[in-house]
Coordinates of C-alpha atoms in Angstrom, one line a residue:
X25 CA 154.1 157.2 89.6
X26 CA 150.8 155.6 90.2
X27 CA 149.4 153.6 87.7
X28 CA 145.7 151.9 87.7
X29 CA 144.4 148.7 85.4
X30 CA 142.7 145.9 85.7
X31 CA 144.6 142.8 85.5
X32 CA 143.9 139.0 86.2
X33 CA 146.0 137.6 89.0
X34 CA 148.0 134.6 87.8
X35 CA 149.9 133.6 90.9
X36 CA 150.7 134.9 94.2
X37 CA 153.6 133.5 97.0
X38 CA 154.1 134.4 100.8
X39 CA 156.6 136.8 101.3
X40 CA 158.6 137.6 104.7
X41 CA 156.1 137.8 107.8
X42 CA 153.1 139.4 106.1
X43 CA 153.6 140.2 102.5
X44 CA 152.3 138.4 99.3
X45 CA 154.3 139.0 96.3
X46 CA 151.9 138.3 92.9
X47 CA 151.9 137.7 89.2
X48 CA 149.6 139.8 87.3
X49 CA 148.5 139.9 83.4
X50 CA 147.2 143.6 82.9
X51 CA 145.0 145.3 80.3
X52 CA 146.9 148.3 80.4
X53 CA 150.7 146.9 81.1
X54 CA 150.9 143.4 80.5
X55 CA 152.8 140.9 82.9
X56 CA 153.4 142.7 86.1
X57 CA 155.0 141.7 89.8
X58 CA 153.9 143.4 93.1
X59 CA 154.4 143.2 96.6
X60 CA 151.2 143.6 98.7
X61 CA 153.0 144.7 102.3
X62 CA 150.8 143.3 104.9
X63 CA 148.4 141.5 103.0
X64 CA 148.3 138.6 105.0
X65 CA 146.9 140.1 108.2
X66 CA 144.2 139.4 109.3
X67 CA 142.4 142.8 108.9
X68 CA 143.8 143.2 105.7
X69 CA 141.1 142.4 102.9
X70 CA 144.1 142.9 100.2
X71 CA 144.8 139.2 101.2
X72 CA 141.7 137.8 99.7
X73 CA 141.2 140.2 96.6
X74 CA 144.9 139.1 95.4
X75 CA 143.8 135.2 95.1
X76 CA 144.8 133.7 92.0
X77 CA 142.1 133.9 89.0
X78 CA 140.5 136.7 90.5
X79 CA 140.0 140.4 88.0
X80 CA 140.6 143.1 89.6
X81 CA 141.1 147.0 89.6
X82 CA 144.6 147.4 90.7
X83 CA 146.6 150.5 91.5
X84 CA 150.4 150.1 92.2
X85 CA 153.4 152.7 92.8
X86 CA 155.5 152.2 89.3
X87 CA 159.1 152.4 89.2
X88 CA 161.0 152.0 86.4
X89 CA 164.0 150.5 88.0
X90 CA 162.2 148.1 89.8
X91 CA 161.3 144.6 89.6
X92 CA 158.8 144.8 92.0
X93 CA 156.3 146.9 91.7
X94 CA 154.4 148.4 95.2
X95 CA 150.9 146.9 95.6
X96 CA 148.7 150.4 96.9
X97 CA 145.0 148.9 96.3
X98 CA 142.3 147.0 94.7
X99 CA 138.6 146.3 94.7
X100 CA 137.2 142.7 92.7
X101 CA 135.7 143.2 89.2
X102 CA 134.7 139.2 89.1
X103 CA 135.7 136.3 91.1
X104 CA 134.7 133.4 89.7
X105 CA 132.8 131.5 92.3
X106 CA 132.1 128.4 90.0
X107 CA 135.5 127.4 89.1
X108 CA 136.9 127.6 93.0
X109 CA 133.9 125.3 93.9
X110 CA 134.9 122.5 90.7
X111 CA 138.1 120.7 90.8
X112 CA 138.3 120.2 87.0
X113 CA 137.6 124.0 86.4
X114 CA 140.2 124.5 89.3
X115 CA 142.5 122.2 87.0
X116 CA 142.3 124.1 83.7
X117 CA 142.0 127.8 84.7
X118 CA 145.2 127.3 87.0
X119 CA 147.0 125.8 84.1
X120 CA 145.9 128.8 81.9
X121 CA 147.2 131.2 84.2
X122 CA 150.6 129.3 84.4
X123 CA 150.7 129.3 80.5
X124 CA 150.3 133.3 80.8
X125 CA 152.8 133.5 83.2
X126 CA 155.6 131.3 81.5
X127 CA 154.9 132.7 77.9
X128 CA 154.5 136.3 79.2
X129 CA 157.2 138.7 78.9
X130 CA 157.2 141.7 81.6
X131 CA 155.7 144.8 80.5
X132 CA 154.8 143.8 77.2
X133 CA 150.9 144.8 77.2
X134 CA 148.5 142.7 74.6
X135 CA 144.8 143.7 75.3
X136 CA 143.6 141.0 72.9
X137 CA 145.2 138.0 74.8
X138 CA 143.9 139.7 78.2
X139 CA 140.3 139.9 77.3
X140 CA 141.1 135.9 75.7
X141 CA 142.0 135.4 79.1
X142 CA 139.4 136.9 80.7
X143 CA 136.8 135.6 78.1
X144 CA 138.2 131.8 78.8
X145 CA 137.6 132.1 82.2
X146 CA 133.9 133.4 82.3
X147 CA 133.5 131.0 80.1
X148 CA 134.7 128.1 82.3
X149 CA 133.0 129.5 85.2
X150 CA 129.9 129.3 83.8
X151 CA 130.1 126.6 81.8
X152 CA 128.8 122.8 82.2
X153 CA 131.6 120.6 83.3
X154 CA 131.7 118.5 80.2
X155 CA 132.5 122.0 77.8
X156 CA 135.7 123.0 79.9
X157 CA 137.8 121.2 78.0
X158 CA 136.3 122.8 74.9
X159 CA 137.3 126.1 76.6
X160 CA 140.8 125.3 77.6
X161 CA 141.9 124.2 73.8
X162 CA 140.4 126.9 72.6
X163 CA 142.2 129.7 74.6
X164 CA 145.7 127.5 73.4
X165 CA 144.3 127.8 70.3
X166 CA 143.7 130.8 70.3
X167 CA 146.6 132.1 72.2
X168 CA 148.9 130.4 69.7
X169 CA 147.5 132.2 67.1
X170 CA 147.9 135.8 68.8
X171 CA 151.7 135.1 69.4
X172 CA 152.2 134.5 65.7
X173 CA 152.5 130.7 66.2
X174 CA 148.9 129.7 64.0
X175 CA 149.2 125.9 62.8
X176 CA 149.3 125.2 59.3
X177 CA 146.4 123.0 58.4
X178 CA 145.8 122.7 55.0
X179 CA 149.3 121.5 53.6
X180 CA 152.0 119.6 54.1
X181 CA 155.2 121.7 55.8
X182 CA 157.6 119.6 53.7
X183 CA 156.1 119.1 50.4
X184 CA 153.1 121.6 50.4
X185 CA 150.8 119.5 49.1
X186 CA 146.7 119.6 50.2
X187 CA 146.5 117.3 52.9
X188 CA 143.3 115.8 55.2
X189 CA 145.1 114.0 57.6
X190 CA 148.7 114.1 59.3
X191 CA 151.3 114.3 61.4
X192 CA 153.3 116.5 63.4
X193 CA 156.7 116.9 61.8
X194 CA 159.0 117.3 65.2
X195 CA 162.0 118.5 62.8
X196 CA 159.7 121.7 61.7
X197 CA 157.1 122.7 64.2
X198 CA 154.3 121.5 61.5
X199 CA 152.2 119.2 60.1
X200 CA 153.6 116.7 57.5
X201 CA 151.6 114.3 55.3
X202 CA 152.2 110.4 56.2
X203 CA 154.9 110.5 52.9
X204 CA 157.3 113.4 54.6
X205 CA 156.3 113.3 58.5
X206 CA 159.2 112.3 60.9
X207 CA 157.1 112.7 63.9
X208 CA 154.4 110.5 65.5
X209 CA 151.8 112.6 66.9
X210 CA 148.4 112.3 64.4
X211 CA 145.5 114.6 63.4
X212 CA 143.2 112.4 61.5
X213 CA 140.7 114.6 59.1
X214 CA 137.9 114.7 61.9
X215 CA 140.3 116.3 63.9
X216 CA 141.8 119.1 61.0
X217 CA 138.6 120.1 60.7
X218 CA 137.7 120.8 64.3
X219 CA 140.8 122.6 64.4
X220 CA 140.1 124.5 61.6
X221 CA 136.8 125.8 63.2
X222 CA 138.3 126.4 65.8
X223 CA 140.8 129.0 64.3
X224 CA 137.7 131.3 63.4
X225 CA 134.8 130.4 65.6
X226 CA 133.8 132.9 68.5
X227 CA 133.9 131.7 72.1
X228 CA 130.3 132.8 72.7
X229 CA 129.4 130.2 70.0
X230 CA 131.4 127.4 71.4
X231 CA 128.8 125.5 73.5
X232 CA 126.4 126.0 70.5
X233 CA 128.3 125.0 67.7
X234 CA 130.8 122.7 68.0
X235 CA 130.0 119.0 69.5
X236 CA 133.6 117.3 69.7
X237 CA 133.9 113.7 70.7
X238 CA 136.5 112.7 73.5
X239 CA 138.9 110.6 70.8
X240 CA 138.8 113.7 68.4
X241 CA 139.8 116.0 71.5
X242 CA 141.9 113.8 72.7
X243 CA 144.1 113.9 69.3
X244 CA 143.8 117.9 69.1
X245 CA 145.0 118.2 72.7
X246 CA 148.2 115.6 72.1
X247 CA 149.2 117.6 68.8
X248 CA 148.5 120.9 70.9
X249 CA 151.0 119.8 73.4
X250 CA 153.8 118.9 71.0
X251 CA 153.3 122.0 69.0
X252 CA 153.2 124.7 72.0
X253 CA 156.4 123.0 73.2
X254 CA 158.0 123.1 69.9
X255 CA 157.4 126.9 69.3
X256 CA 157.6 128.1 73.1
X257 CA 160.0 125.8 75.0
X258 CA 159.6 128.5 78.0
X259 CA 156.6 126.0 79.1
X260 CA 159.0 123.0 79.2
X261 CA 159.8 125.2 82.9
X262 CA 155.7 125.0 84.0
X263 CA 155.5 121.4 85.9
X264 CA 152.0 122.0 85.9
X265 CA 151.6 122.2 81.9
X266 CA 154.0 119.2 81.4
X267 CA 152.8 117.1 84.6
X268 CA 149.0 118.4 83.4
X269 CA 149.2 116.8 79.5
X270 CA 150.8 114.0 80.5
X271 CA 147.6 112.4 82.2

């Protein structure tokens, strides 16, 4: 059967002589493998469409039984230009893709994280260097929120009491008032509330919006890290992610 979607390429390795075997996140059928046959030669243009971060209209030969799914064509939708030519937009949009690939079962389509995907991306790409990082939390963010993992902010896990300020309880996967908390990891109220608008804000009104200063972002991006371990270990596997936060 021949099947056609867009899709984002996440990753792609060498395979035997010729051959490029790639990672995909697709509109239409979520994580997807295929085997480009050839696409390393020289006069094959397949080679250069299938780079990493680049959208694309695919069409593939589906089999059920397969792992593998046959690579038959593409044409290039967008290739972001901007972030191949900036190491730090290099930095974060590979680490995005590797968060999709590690947290992304096979087949298991989700239009609304692929246009978050896709949305982060342009965004980076176009963005002053300075806002990437504003980007990067917000797709976790946001991500987190799709897969049914959206942080409590308003109240203690433990005692459920209001709270403006705490920690992250490493027992439960929360955030814990100073009185309960048996973690280490601190939001301070600055930081709660950023998170907060976060949660609800539009990406399109990001830049505009939202002025976050580096001590506030570095707290949200710390708790970030603990909490996407704590409720999908999967990542633990990505050296990127780990090697990446622990800067």
């Amino acid at each position: 059967m021949i099947c056609t979607t867009q899709a984002i390429v996440l990753n792609n390795k060498k395979f035997s002589d010729s051959s490029l075997i790639c990672n995909i996140y697709s509109e239409e059928y979520g994580k997807l493998s295929i085997i480009a046959k050839g696409a390393r030669t020289i006069k094959n243009p397949s080679g250069a469409i299938l780079e990493p971060l680049n959208h694309i209209d695919l069409v593939y030969y589906y089999k059920p039984k397969r792992n593998i799914q046959l690579f038959k064509e593409a044409t290039i939708i967008n290739k972001y230009y901007n972030i191949s030519n900036n190491y730090n937009k290099i930095l974060h949009s590979i680490i995005i893709s590797d968060i999709i690939n590690y947290v992304s079962y096979e087949q298991s389509p989700c239009n609304i994280i692929f246009r978050l995907i896709n949305s982060s991306l342009k965004f980076i790409n176009q963005s002053k260097e300075n806002m990437v990082v504003y980007y990067y939390v917000f797709f976790k963010l946001q991500l987190l929120i799709y897969l049914g993992y959206q942080p409590l902010l308003n109240q203690c896990v433990r005692c459920n009491q209001k709270i403006n300020s705490g920690l992250f309880d490493n027992q439960l996967g929360q955030l814990a008032c100073t009185q309960c908390s048996k973690g280490h990891t601190k939001l301070s109220q600055e930081a709660l509330e950023t998170l907060s608008k976060l949660s609800n804000i539009h990406i399109k009104k990001l830049a505009k919006e939202l002025i976050i200063s580096t001590e506030i972002l570095l707290e949200i991006k710390k708790y970030l890290f603990k909490f996407i371990l704590y409720h999908i270990p999967e990542l633990k596997k990505s050296k990127a992610f780990i090697a990446f936060n622990n800067t």
